Amino acid sequence: MVLKMSVADLEAFMRDEFPQVAQDFTVEAAAPMRLTLRLNVGERHLRPGGTVSGPAIFALADVGVYLAVLSMIGPQALAVTTNCSLDFMRKPVAGADLLADVRLLKLGRVLAVGDVLIRSDGAEAPAARASMTYSIPPARQG
Amino acid sequence: MVLKMSVADLEAFMRDEFPQVAQDFTVEAAAPMRLTLRLNVGERHLRPGGTVSGPAIFALADVGVYLAVLSMIGPQALAVTTNCSLDFMRKPVAGADLLADVRLLKLGRVLAVGDVLIRSDGAEAPAARASMTYSIPPARQG
Amino acid sequence: MVLKMSVADLEAFMRDEFPQVAQDFTVEAAAPMRLTLRLNVGERHLRPGGTVSGPAIFALADVGVYLAVLSMIGPQALAVTTNCSLDFMRKPVAGADLLADVRLLKLGRVLAVGDVLIRSDGAEAPAARASMTYSIPPARQG
Amino acid sequence: MVLKMSVADLEAFMRDEFPQVAQDFTVEAAAPMRLTLRLNVGERHLRPGGTVSGPAIFALADVGVYLAVLSMIGPQALAVTTNCSLDFMRKPVAGADLLADVRLLKLGRVLAVGDVLIRSDGAEAPAARASMTYSIPPARQG
């Protein structure tokens, strides 16, 4: 298995296709079926009390699995999330970025499934766990 | 069963406790164990192509169940989401608000479970389905 | 929308294709995108204390959505469950059958999504809630 | 972290409390926050075609997380599953046992969360993924 998109490719793709959110994320590492994504936590991700919001955690898991899929199949902006399950287990550490460790468990012709462990940068115990299913559109023929 | 918070109470609570997101939502209706919440769709909720983003749909479901719980137990800002499952089934209609119909299925001493159907205003087929579990902190004694 | 399989068709299909479990279930009603399935609770479904087991509840939800899909698309034994989420909310009533009310929320070309409310026969509050996704194989051409 | 129940303790507990299903499972290994459970696949777990059934896979994940929780907190027969999410990703290998690798991600005062990877014995790619939440009853005081 070889990556079809490098870390630099993935970041360029995000900037081009999702300019609104590209600055929220940094791809820390990519390997076959694995990817680590950082949420660059800023004011807009916080709830009162300084905790990262649920929607920001959802977005981190969702973008993480999406980029892991793209790293394997190449830039196809049309893959869509069909299902997600999330467990919120611990309050994120105030003021810390979040790191998502993504593992693709399945990369089929039609569906891809990834699971994600999310923790505050510097913490060991996970703040959240997610699994996401993506539907992959039929390849466009050249 | 009687509501401990009316639509007006819920909206005032949102403005006080979650000023960053209060403007995103309008409580359309509240009844025992049921609530309808509108996402006032704006530019910041959209992905390229004009579709409402996944995180915005997550937020709508999450806030909807949260407010439904509060309507029954009164203002306790400390209830936290512990689990969520989401199915994304159809692309939301571009330019339309989203409406979430929330039904509380369980309101226990420790856990509350709600399910949510989300559709574009004016559409019949659901865009998404969610279920959310909230952990309710032990009541603070006076 | 018209049913492609009636209650009698569905029961005959279960007896032919799933003889091991057909006796566990009775199709109570079928209508477009809706189906009610009964778990004929017997000794083998119980845990100590007389409660219906988790796997039996899973099976009820799974078979319920499967039959609801078949009622709409006709007998295709190859549809497979790809995802399920379940909330267990209340102990089933000892000695009572379980009834599953299934609602298909999506019946696409590739994926079908159903949600299910499960309650003890005679009870009103739900014992469990499920959502199931089925992957539908490409139609075999004649 | 020290185990409160060894592999032998867990197997004895299963035989005493869940005699109907104890023979279905073998605890392969237990370590702090981790456990491996084998489903001793027999005729009664199979669907036509020789594949392990969905309810048997659910049971494997459910019992696996349950035993992992007990290994940490000691024998408390009252912990109950409150939520489960399951992704079915590949057909299990016909005729092979299933192995569940359980990891406890949270062991709180009230809730425990575990995730589970399930694969056919001898295979590498996972057949299924699960996450389960258990509600832990307040400790009985002596």
Coordinates of C-alpha atoms in Angstrom, one line a residue:
Chain A
M1 CA 0.0 0.0 0.0
V2 CA 1.3 3.3 -1.1
L3 CA 0.0 6.8 -0.2
K4 CA -1.6 8.6 -3.2
M5 CA -1.4 11.9 -1.3
S6 CA 1.4 13.1 1.0
V7 CA 1.0 15.4 4.0
A8 CA 1.7 18.3 1.7
D9 CA -0.8 17.2 -0.9
L10 CA -3.5 16.8 1.8
E11 CA -2.9 20.2 3.2
A12 CA -2.9 21.8 -0.3
F13 CA -6.2 20.0 -1.1
M14 CA -7.8 21.3 2.2
R15 CA -6.7 24.9 1.4
D16 CA -8.2 24.6 -2.1
E17 CA -11.4 22.7 -1.4
F18 CA -12.3 23.8 2.2
P19 CA -10.8 27.2 2.6
Q20 CA -13.2 28.0 5.5
V21 CA -11.8 25.3 7.7
A22 CA -8.3 24.6 6.4
Q23 CA -6.7 26.8 9.0
D24 CA -8.3 24.8 11.8
F25 CA -6.3 21.7 11.0
T26 CA -2.7 20.5 10.6
V27 CA -1.9 17.1 9.2
E28 CA 0.8 15.8 11.6
A29 CA 1.5 12.5 9.9
A30 CA 0.2 10.2 7.2
A31 CA 1.0 6.5 6.7
P32 CA -0.9 3.7 4.9
M33 CA -4.3 3.5 6.5
R34 CA -3.3 5.9 9.3
L35 CA -3.3 9.7 9.8
T36 CA -2.8 12.1 12.7
L37 CA -4.7 15.4 12.5
R38 CA -4.3 18.4 14.9
L39 CA -7.1 20.8 15.7
N40 CA -5.4 24.1 16.1
V41 CA -7.7 25.2 18.9
G42 CA -8.8 28.8 18.8
E43 CA -11.4 30.9 20.5
R44 CA -14.1 29.8 17.9
H45 CA -13.8 26.2 19.0
L46 CA -14.5 26.8 22.7
R47 CA -17.5 26.6 24.9
P48 CA -17.8 28.7 28.0
G49 CA -15.2 27.4 30.5
G50 CA -12.6 26.9 27.8
T51 CA -13.6 23.4 26.7
V52 CA -13.5 22.5 23.0
S53 CA -17.0 22.2 21.7
G54 CA -18.7 19.0 20.5
P55 CA -19.1 20.3 16.9
A56 CA -15.3 21.0 16.8
I57 CA -14.6 17.5 18.0
F58 CA -17.0 16.1 15.4
A59 CA -15.3 18.1 12.7
L60 CA -11.9 16.9 13.8
A61 CA -12.9 13.2 13.5
D62 CA -14.8 13.8 10.3
V63 CA -12.0 15.6 8.5
G64 CA -9.4 13.2 9.9
V65 CA -11.1 10.1 8.4
Y66 CA -11.8 12.0 5.2
L67 CA -8.2 12.9 4.7
A68 CA -7.1 9.4 5.6
V69 CA -9.4 8.1 2.8
L70 CA -8.1 10.6 0.3
S71 CA -4.5 9.8 1.2
M72 CA -5.2 6.2 0.0
I73 CA -7.5 6.9 -3.0
G74 CA -6.4 10.3 -4.2
P75 CA -8.3 13.6 -4.3
Q76 CA -12.0 12.9 -4.8
A77 CA -13.9 15.7 -3.2
L78 CA -17.1 13.8 -3.4
A79 CA -16.8 11.2 -0.7
V80 CA -19.5 11.8 1.9
T81 CA -20.0 10.9 5.5
T82 CA -22.9 8.5 5.9
N83 CA -22.6 7.5 9.6
C84 CA -20.8 8.6 12.7
S85 CA -20.7 7.4 16.3
L86 CA -19.0 9.4 19.0
D87 CA -18.3 8.8 22.6
F88 CA -17.3 11.8 24.6
M89 CA -15.3 10.5 27.6
R90 CA -13.3 13.3 29.2
K91 CA -13.3 17.0 29.1
P92 CA -10.5 18.2 26.8
V93 CA -7.7 20.1 28.6
A94 CA -8.4 23.8 28.5
G95 CA -6.0 25.7 26.1
A96 CA -4.5 22.6 24.5
D97 CA -4.9 21.5 20.9
L98 CA -6.6 18.2 20.1
L99 CA -4.9 15.4 18.3
A100 CA -6.9 12.8 16.4
D101 CA -5.3 9.4 15.6
V102 CA -7.2 7.9 12.7
R103 CA -7.0 4.3 11.6
L104 CA -8.8 3.1 8.5
L105 CA -10.4 -0.3 9.3
K106 CA -11.9 -0.8 5.9
L107 CA -11.4 0.8 2.5
G108 CA -13.9 -0.9 0.2
R109 CA -15.1 -0.1 -3.3
V110 CA -18.2 1.6 -1.9
L111 CA -17.7 2.2 1.8
A112 CA -14.7 3.2 4.0
V113 CA -14.7 2.9 7.8
G114 CA -12.3 4.7 10.1
D115 CA -12.0 4.9 13.9
V116 CA -10.5 7.8 15.7
L117 CA -9.0 8.4 19.1
I118 CA -8.9 12.0 20.2
R119 CA -6.8 13.4 23.0
S120 CA -5.6 16.7 24.2
D121 CA -2.0 17.5 23.2
G122 CA 0.1 16.3 26.1
A123 CA -2.6 14.1 27.7
E124 CA -2.7 10.4 27.5
A125 CA -6.3 9.5 28.3
P126 CA -8.6 9.9 25.3
A127 CA -11.1 12.8 25.4
A128 CA -13.3 11.2 22.7
R129 CA -13.6 8.2 20.4
A130 CA -15.3 8.3 17.0
S131 CA -16.0 6.0 14.1
M132 CA -17.0 7.3 10.8
T133 CA -18.3 5.7 7.6
Y134 CA -17.7 7.3 4.3
S135 CA -19.5 6.5 1.0
I136 CA -17.1 6.6 -1.9
P137 CA -18.6 7.6 -5.2
P138 CA -18.0 5.4 -8.3
A139 CA -14.7 6.5 -9.9
R140 CA -15.1 8.9 -12.7
Q141 CA -13.8 7.3 -15.8
G142 CA -11.4 9.3 -17.9
Chain B
M1 CA -45.5 15.9 32.9
V2 CA -45.1 19.7 32.9
L3 CA -42.4 21.8 31.3
K4 CA -40.0 23.4 33.7
M5 CA -38.9 25.8 31.0
S6 CA -41.0 27.4 28.3
V7 CA -39.8 28.3 24.8
A8 CA -39.0 31.8 26.1
D9 CA -37.1 30.4 29.1
L10 CA -35.0 28.2 26.8
E11 CA -34.1 31.0 24.5
A12 CA -33.1 33.2 27.3
F13 CA -31.0 30.4 28.8
M14 CA -29.2 30.0 25.5
R15 CA -28.5 33.7 25.2
D16 CA -27.1 33.8 28.7
E17 CA -25.1 30.6 28.7
F18 CA -24.1 30.1 25.1
P19 CA -23.9 33.5 23.6
Q20 CA -21.6 32.3 20.8
V21 CA -24.2 30.0 19.3
A22 CA -27.6 31.3 20.6
Q23 CA -28.2 33.2 17.4
D24 CA -27.8 30.0 15.3
F25 CA -30.9 28.5 16.8
T26 CA -34.6 29.2 17.3
V27 CA -36.8 27.1 19.5
E28 CA -39.9 26.5 17.4
A29 CA -41.9 24.5 19.9
A30 CA -41.6 22.6 23.2
A31 CA -43.9 20.1 24.7
P32 CA -43.4 17.4 27.3
M33 CA -40.5 15.1 26.0
R34 CA -40.6 16.9 22.6
L35 CA -38.9 20.0 21.1
T36 CA -38.5 21.4 17.6
L37 CA -35.3 23.5 17.0
R38 CA -34.5 25.5 13.9
L39 CA -31.0 26.0 12.6
N40 CA -31.0 29.6 11.2
V41 CA -28.7 28.6 8.3
G42 CA -26.1 31.3 7.5
E43 CA -22.9 31.4 5.5
R44 CA -20.8 30.0 8.4
H45 CA -22.8 26.7 8.4
L46 CA -22.2 26.0 4.8
R47 CA -19.7 23.9 2.9
P48 CA -18.7 24.6 -0.7
G49 CA -21.7 23.9 -2.9
G50 CA -24.1 25.5 -0.3
T51 CA -24.8 22.4 1.8
V52 CA -25.0 22.6 5.5
S53 CA -21.9 21.2 7.1
G54 CA -21.7 18.1 9.2
P55 CA -20.6 19.9 12.3
A56 CA -23.6 22.3 12.0
I57 CA -25.9 19.3 11.8
F58 CA -24.2 17.7 14.8
A59 CA -24.6 21.0 16.7
L60 CA -28.3 21.2 15.8
A61 CA -29.0 17.6 17.1
D62 CA -26.9 18.2 20.2
V63 CA -28.4 21.5 21.2
G64 CA -31.9 20.1 20.4
V65 CA -31.6 17.2 22.8
Y66 CA -29.9 19.4 25.4
L67 CA -32.8 22.0 25.4
A68 CA -35.4 19.2 25.4
V69 CA -33.7 17.8 28.6
L70 CA -33.6 21.2 30.2
S71 CA -37.2 21.9 29.4
M72 CA -38.0 18.9 31.6
I73 CA -35.5 19.3 34.4
G74 CA -34.9 23.0 34.5
P75 CA -31.8 25.0 33.8
Q76 CA -28.7 22.9 34.7
A77 CA -25.9 24.0 32.6
L78 CA -23.8 21.0 33.5
A79 CA -25.5 18.1 31.6
V80 CA -22.9 16.8 29.1
T81 CA -23.2 14.7 25.9
T82 CA -21.7 11.3 26.4
N83 CA -22.6 9.6 23.2
C84 CA -24.0 10.4 19.8
S85 CA -24.8 8.4 16.7
L86 CA -25.6 10.2 13.4
D87 CA -26.8 9.0 10.0
F88 CA -26.5 11.4 7.2
M89 CA -29.0 10.4 4.6
R90 CA -29.7 13.2 2.1
K91 CA -28.0 16.4 1.2
P92 CA -29.8 19.3 2.8
V93 CA -31.6 21.6 0.4
A94 CA -29.4 24.6 -0.4
G95 CA -30.5 27.8 1.2
A96 CA -33.1 26.3 3.5
D97 CA -33.0 26.3 7.3
L98 CA -32.9 22.9 9.0
L99 CA -35.5 21.7 11.5
A100 CA -34.8 19.2 14.2
D101 CA -37.7 17.2 15.7
V102 CA -36.4 15.9 19.1
R103 CA -38.1 13.2 21.1
L104 CA -36.8 12.3 24.5
L105 CA -37.0 8.5 24.8
K106 CA -35.6 8.3 28.3
L107 CA -35.2 10.8 31.1
G108 CA -33.5 8.9 33.9
R109 CA -31.8 10.1 37.1
V110 CA -28.4 9.7 35.5
L111 CA -28.9 9.4 31.7
A112 CA -31.2 11.0 29.2
V113 CA -31.6 9.7 25.6
G114 CA -33.1 11.6 22.8
D115 CA -33.6 10.9 19.1
V116 CA -33.7 13.5 16.4
L117 CA -35.0 13.7 12.8
I118 CA -33.5 16.6 10.8
R119 CA -35.0 17.9 7.6
S120 CA -34.7 20.9 5.4
D121 CA -37.5 23.4 6.0
G122 CA -40.1 22.6 3.4
A123 CA -38.8 19.1 2.7
E124 CA -40.4 15.9 3.9
A125 CA -37.6 13.3 3.6
P126 CA -35.1 13.5 6.5
A127 CA -31.6 14.8 5.8
A128 CA -30.2 13.2 8.9
R129 CA -31.1 11.2 12.0
A130 CA -29.3 11.4 15.4
S131 CA -29.5 9.9 18.8
M132 CA -27.7 11.6 21.7
T133 CA -27.1 10.5 25.3
Y134 CA -26.7 13.1 28.0
S135 CA -25.3 12.5 31.4
I136 CA -27.1 14.4 34.1
P137 CA -25.1 15.6 37.1
P138 CA -26.5 14.8 40.5
A139 CA -28.8 17.7 41.6
R140 CA -27.0 20.4 43.5
Q141 CA -28.6 20.6 46.9
G142 CA -29.7 24.0 48.1
Chain C
M1 CA -45.1 3.2 -3.0
V2 CA -46.3 -0.3 -3.1
L3 CA -45.1 -3.3 -1.0
K4 CA -43.3 -5.9 -3.1
M5 CA -43.7 -8.4 -0.3
S6 CA -46.8 -8.9 1.9
V7 CA -46.7 -10.1 5.5
A8 CA -47.3 -13.6 4.3
D9 CA -44.5 -13.3 1.7
L10 CA -42.1 -12.0 4.3
E11 CA -42.9 -14.9 6.7
A12 CA -42.5 -17.5 4.0
F13 CA -39.2 -15.9 3.0
M14 CA -38.0 -16.1 6.6
R15 CA -39.0 -19.8 6.9
D16 CA -37.2 -20.6 3.7
E17 CA -34.0 -18.6 4.1
F18 CA -33.5 -18.4 7.9
P19 CA -35.2 -21.5 9.3
Q20 CA -33.1 -21.3 12.5
V21 CA -34.6 -18.1 13.6
A22 CA -37.9 -17.9 11.7
Q23 CA -39.9 -19.2 14.7
D24 CA -38.5 -16.4 16.9
F25 CA -40.3 -13.7 14.9
T26 CA -43.8 -12.8 13.8
V27 CA -44.5 -10.0 11.3
E28 CA -47.3 -8.1 12.8
A29 CA -47.8 -5.5 10.1
A30 CA -46.2 -4.1 7.0
A31 CA -46.9 -0.8 5.2
P32 CA -44.8 1.3 2.9
M33 CA -41.5 2.1 4.7
R34 CA -42.9 0.7 8.0
L35 CA -43.0 -2.7 9.6
T36 CA -43.8 -4.1 13.0
L37 CA -42.1 -7.3 14.2
R38 CA -42.7 -9.3 17.3
L39 CA -40.1 -11.3 19.1
N40 CA -41.8 -14.4 20.4
V41 CA -39.9 -14.5 23.6
G42 CA -38.8 -17.9 24.8
E43 CA -36.4 -19.4 27.3
R44 CA -33.5 -19.1 24.9
H45 CA -33.8 -15.3 24.6
L46 CA -33.6 -14.7 28.4
R47 CA -30.8 -13.8 30.7
P48 CA -30.9 -14.7 34.4
G49 CA -33.7 -12.8 36.0
G50 CA -36.0 -13.2 33.1
T51 CA -34.9 -10.2 31.0
V52 CA -34.5 -10.5 27.3
S53 CA -30.9 -10.6 26.3
G54 CA -29.0 -7.9 24.4
P55 CA -28.3 -10.2 21.4
A56 CA -32.0 -11.1 21.1
I57 CA -32.8 -7.3 21.1
F58 CA -30.1 -6.8 18.5
A59 CA -31.6 -9.6 16.4
L60 CA -35.1 -8.2 16.6
A61 CA -33.9 -4.8 15.3
D62 CA -31.7 -6.3 12.6
V63 CA -34.4 -8.7 11.3
G64 CA -37.0 -5.9 11.5
V65 CA -35.1 -3.5 9.3
Y66 CA -34.1 -6.3 6.9
L67 CA -37.7 -7.4 6.4
A68 CA -38.8 -3.7 6.0
V69 CA -36.2 -3.3 3.2
L70 CA -37.3 -6.6 1.6
S71 CA -40.9 -5.5 1.7
M72 CA -40.0 -2.6 -0.5
I73 CA -37.4 -4.1 -2.9
G74 CA -38.4 -7.7 -3.0
P75 CA -36.6 -10.9 -1.9
Q76 CA -32.9 -10.3 -2.1
A77 CA -31.2 -12.5 0.4
L78 CA -27.9 -10.6 0.0
A79 CA -28.5 -7.3 1.7
V80 CA -26.1 -7.0 4.6
T81 CA -26.0 -5.0 7.8
T82 CA -23.1 -2.5 7.7
N83 CA -23.7 -0.4 10.8
C84 CA -25.9 -0.5 13.9
S85 CA -26.3 1.8 16.9
L86 CA -28.4 0.7 19.9
D87 CA -29.5 2.4 23.1
F88 CA -30.7 0.2 25.8
M89 CA -33.0 2.3 27.9
R90 CA -35.2 0.2 30.2
K91 CA -35.3 -3.4 31.3
P92 CA -37.9 -5.3 29.2
V93 CA -40.9 -6.6 31.1
A94 CA -40.2 -10.2 32.3
G95 CA -42.3 -12.7 30.4
A96 CA -43.6 -10.3 27.7
D97 CA -42.9 -10.4 24.0
L98 CA -41.0 -7.5 22.4
L99 CA -42.4 -5.4 19.6
A100 CA -40.2 -3.5 17.2
D101 CA -41.7 -0.6 15.2
V102 CA -39.5 -0.1 12.2
R103 CA -39.4 3.0 10.1
L104 CA -37.3 3.2 6.9
L105 CA -35.8 6.6 6.7
K106 CA -33.8 6.0 3.6
L107 CA -34.0 3.5 0.8
G108 CA -31.3 4.4 -1.6
R109 CA -29.7 2.5 -4.5
V110 CA -26.8 1.4 -2.3
L111 CA -27.8 2.0 1.3
A112 CA -30.9 1.7 3.4
V113 CA -31.3 3.2 6.9
G114 CA -34.0 2.3 9.3
D115 CA -34.8 3.2 12.9
V116 CA -36.5 1.0 15.4
L117 CA -38.3 1.5 18.7
I118 CA -38.6 -1.6 20.8
R119 CA -41.0 -2.0 23.7
S120 CA -42.4 -4.8 25.7
D121 CA -45.8 -5.9 24.6
G122 CA -48.3 -3.9 26.7
A123 CA -45.7 -1.3 27.8
E124 CA -45.6 2.2 26.4
A125 CA -42.1 3.4 27.3
P126 CA -39.4 2.0 24.9
A127 CA -37.0 -0.6 26.1
A128 CA -34.5 0.1 23.4
R129 CA -33.9 2.2 20.3
A130 CA -31.8 1.1 17.3
S131 CA -30.7 2.3 13.9
M132 CA -29.4 0.0 11.3
T133 CA -27.8 0.6 7.9
Y134 CA -28.0 -2.1 5.2
S135 CA -25.9 -2.3 2.1
I136 CA -27.9 -3.3 -0.9
P137 CA -26.1 -5.3 -3.5
P138 CA -26.4 -4.3 -7.1
A139 CA -29.5 -5.9 -8.7
R140 CA -28.8 -9.1 -10.4
Q141 CA -29.7 -8.7 -14.0
G142 CA -32.0 -11.3 -15.6
Chain D
M1 CA -3.6 -0.6 37.9
V2 CA -4.1 -4.1 39.1
L3 CA -6.6 -6.7 37.9
K4 CA -9.3 -7.5 40.5
M5 CA -10.2 -10.7 38.5
S6 CA -7.9 -13.0 36.7
V7 CA -8.7 -15.0 33.6
A8 CA -9.7 -17.9 35.8
D9 CA -11.8 -15.7 38.0
L10 CA -13.6 -14.3 35.0
E11 CA -14.3 -17.7 33.5
A12 CA -15.6 -19.0 36.9
F13 CA -17.8 -15.9 37.1
M14 CA -19.3 -16.6 33.6
R15 CA -20.0 -20.2 34.4
D16 CA -21.8 -19.2 37.7
E17 CA -23.8 -16.2 36.5
F18 CA -24.3 -16.9 32.8
P19 CA -24.4 -20.6 32.4
Q20 CA -26.4 -20.4 29.2
V21 CA -23.6 -18.7 27.3
A22 CA -20.4 -19.4 29.3
Q23 CA -19.5 -22.3 26.9
D24 CA -19.6 -19.9 23.9
F25 CA -16.6 -17.9 25.2
T26 CA -13.0 -18.4 26.2
V27 CA -11.1 -15.6 27.9
E28 CA -7.7 -15.7 26.1
A29 CA -5.9 -12.9 28.0
A30 CA -6.6 -10.1 30.4
A31 CA -4.4 -7.2 31.3
P32 CA -5.2 -3.8 32.8
M33 CA -7.8 -2.1 30.6
R34 CA -7.5 -4.9 28.0
L35 CA -9.0 -8.3 27.4
T36 CA -9.1 -10.8 24.5
L37 CA -12.2 -12.9 24.2
R38 CA -12.7 -15.9 21.9
L39 CA -16.1 -16.9 20.4
N40 CA -16.0 -20.7 20.2
V41 CA -17.9 -20.8 17.0
G42 CA -20.5 -23.5 16.8
E43 CA -23.5 -24.4 14.6
R44 CA -25.8 -22.2 16.7
H45 CA -23.8 -19.0 15.8
L46 CA -24.0 -19.5 12.1
R47 CA -26.2 -18.1 9.4
P48 CA -26.9 -20.0 6.1
G49 CA -23.6 -20.0 4.2
G50 CA -21.6 -20.6 7.3
T51 CA -21.1 -17.0 8.4
V52 CA -21.2 -16.0 12.1
S53 CA -24.5 -14.2 12.7
G54 CA -24.8 -10.6 13.7
P55 CA -26.3 -11.4 17.2
A56 CA -23.3 -13.6 17.9
I57 CA -20.9 -10.8 17.0
F58 CA -22.9 -8.4 19.1
A59 CA -22.7 -10.9 22.0
L60 CA -19.0 -11.3 21.6
A61 CA -18.4 -7.5 21.8
D62 CA -20.9 -7.1 24.7
V63 CA -19.5 -9.9 26.8
G64 CA -15.9 -8.8 26.0
V65 CA -16.4 -5.3 27.3
Y66 CA -18.4 -6.6 30.3
L67 CA -15.6 -8.9 31.4
A68 CA -13.0 -6.2 30.8
V69 CA -14.9 -3.9 33.2
L70 CA -15.3 -6.7 35.8
S71 CA -11.6 -7.5 35.6
M72 CA -11.0 -4.0 36.8
I73 CA -13.8 -3.4 39.3
G74 CA -14.5 -7.0 40.6
P75 CA -17.6 -9.1 40.2
Q76 CA -20.6 -6.9 40.0
A77 CA -23.3 -8.7 38.1
L78 CA -25.3 -5.5 37.8
A79 CA -23.4 -3.5 35.2
V80 CA -25.7 -3.0 32.2
T81 CA -25.1 -2.1 28.6
T82 CA -26.6 1.3 27.8
N83 CA -25.2 1.9 24.3
C84 CA -23.5 0.1 21.5
S85 CA -22.3 1.0 18.0
L86 CA -21.2 -1.7 15.6
D87 CA -19.6 -1.6 12.1
F88 CA -19.7 -4.8 10.2
M89 CA -16.9 -4.6 7.7
R90 CA -16.0 -8.0 6.4
K91 CA -17.6 -11.4 6.3
P92 CA -16.1 -13.6 9.0
V93 CA -14.1 -16.6 7.7
A94 CA -16.3 -19.6 7.5
G95 CA -15.4 -22.2 10.2
A96 CA -13.1 -20.0 12.1
D97 CA -13.5 -18.7 15.7
L98 CA -13.8 -15.0 16.3
L99 CA -11.4 -13.1 18.5
A100 CA -12.3 -9.8 20.1
D101 CA -9.6 -7.4 21.3
V102 CA -11.2 -5.2 23.9
R103 CA -9.7 -1.9 25.1
L104 CA -11.3 0.1 27.9
L105 CA -11.1 3.7 27.0
K106 CA -12.9 5.0 30.1
L107 CA -13.6 3.5 33.5
G108 CA -15.5 6.1 35.4
R109 CA -17.6 6.1 38.5
V110 CA -20.8 5.8 36.6
L111 CA -19.9 4.9 33.0
A112 CA -17.4 2.6 31.3
V113 CA -16.6 2.8 27.6
G114 CA -14.8 0.1 25.6
D115 CA -13.9 -0.4 22.0
V116 CA -13.5 -3.8 20.4
L117 CA -11.9 -5.1 17.2
I118 CA -13.2 -8.4 16.0
R119 CA -11.4 -10.7 13.5
S120 CA -11.6 -14.3 12.5
D121 CA -8.9 -16.4 14.1
G122 CA -6.0 -16.4 11.6
A123 CA -7.1 -13.4 9.7
E124 CA -5.7 -9.9 10.0
A125 CA -8.3 -7.6 8.6
P126 CA -11.1 -6.9 11.1
A127 CA -14.5 -8.4 10.5
A128 CA -16.2 -5.9 12.8
R129 CA -15.7 -3.0 15.2
A130 CA -17.8 -2.2 18.2
S131 CA -18.0 0.3 21.0
M132 CA -20.0 -0.3 24.1
T133 CA -21.0 1.8 27.1
Y134 CA -21.8 0.2 30.4
S135 CA -23.6 1.9 33.3
I136 CA -22.0 0.9 36.6
P137 CA -24.4 0.7 39.5
P138 CA -23.4 2.5 42.7
A139 CA -21.1 0.2 44.8
R140 CA -23.0 -1.7 47.4
Q141 CA -21.7 -0.8 50.8
G142 CA -20.6 -3.5 53.1

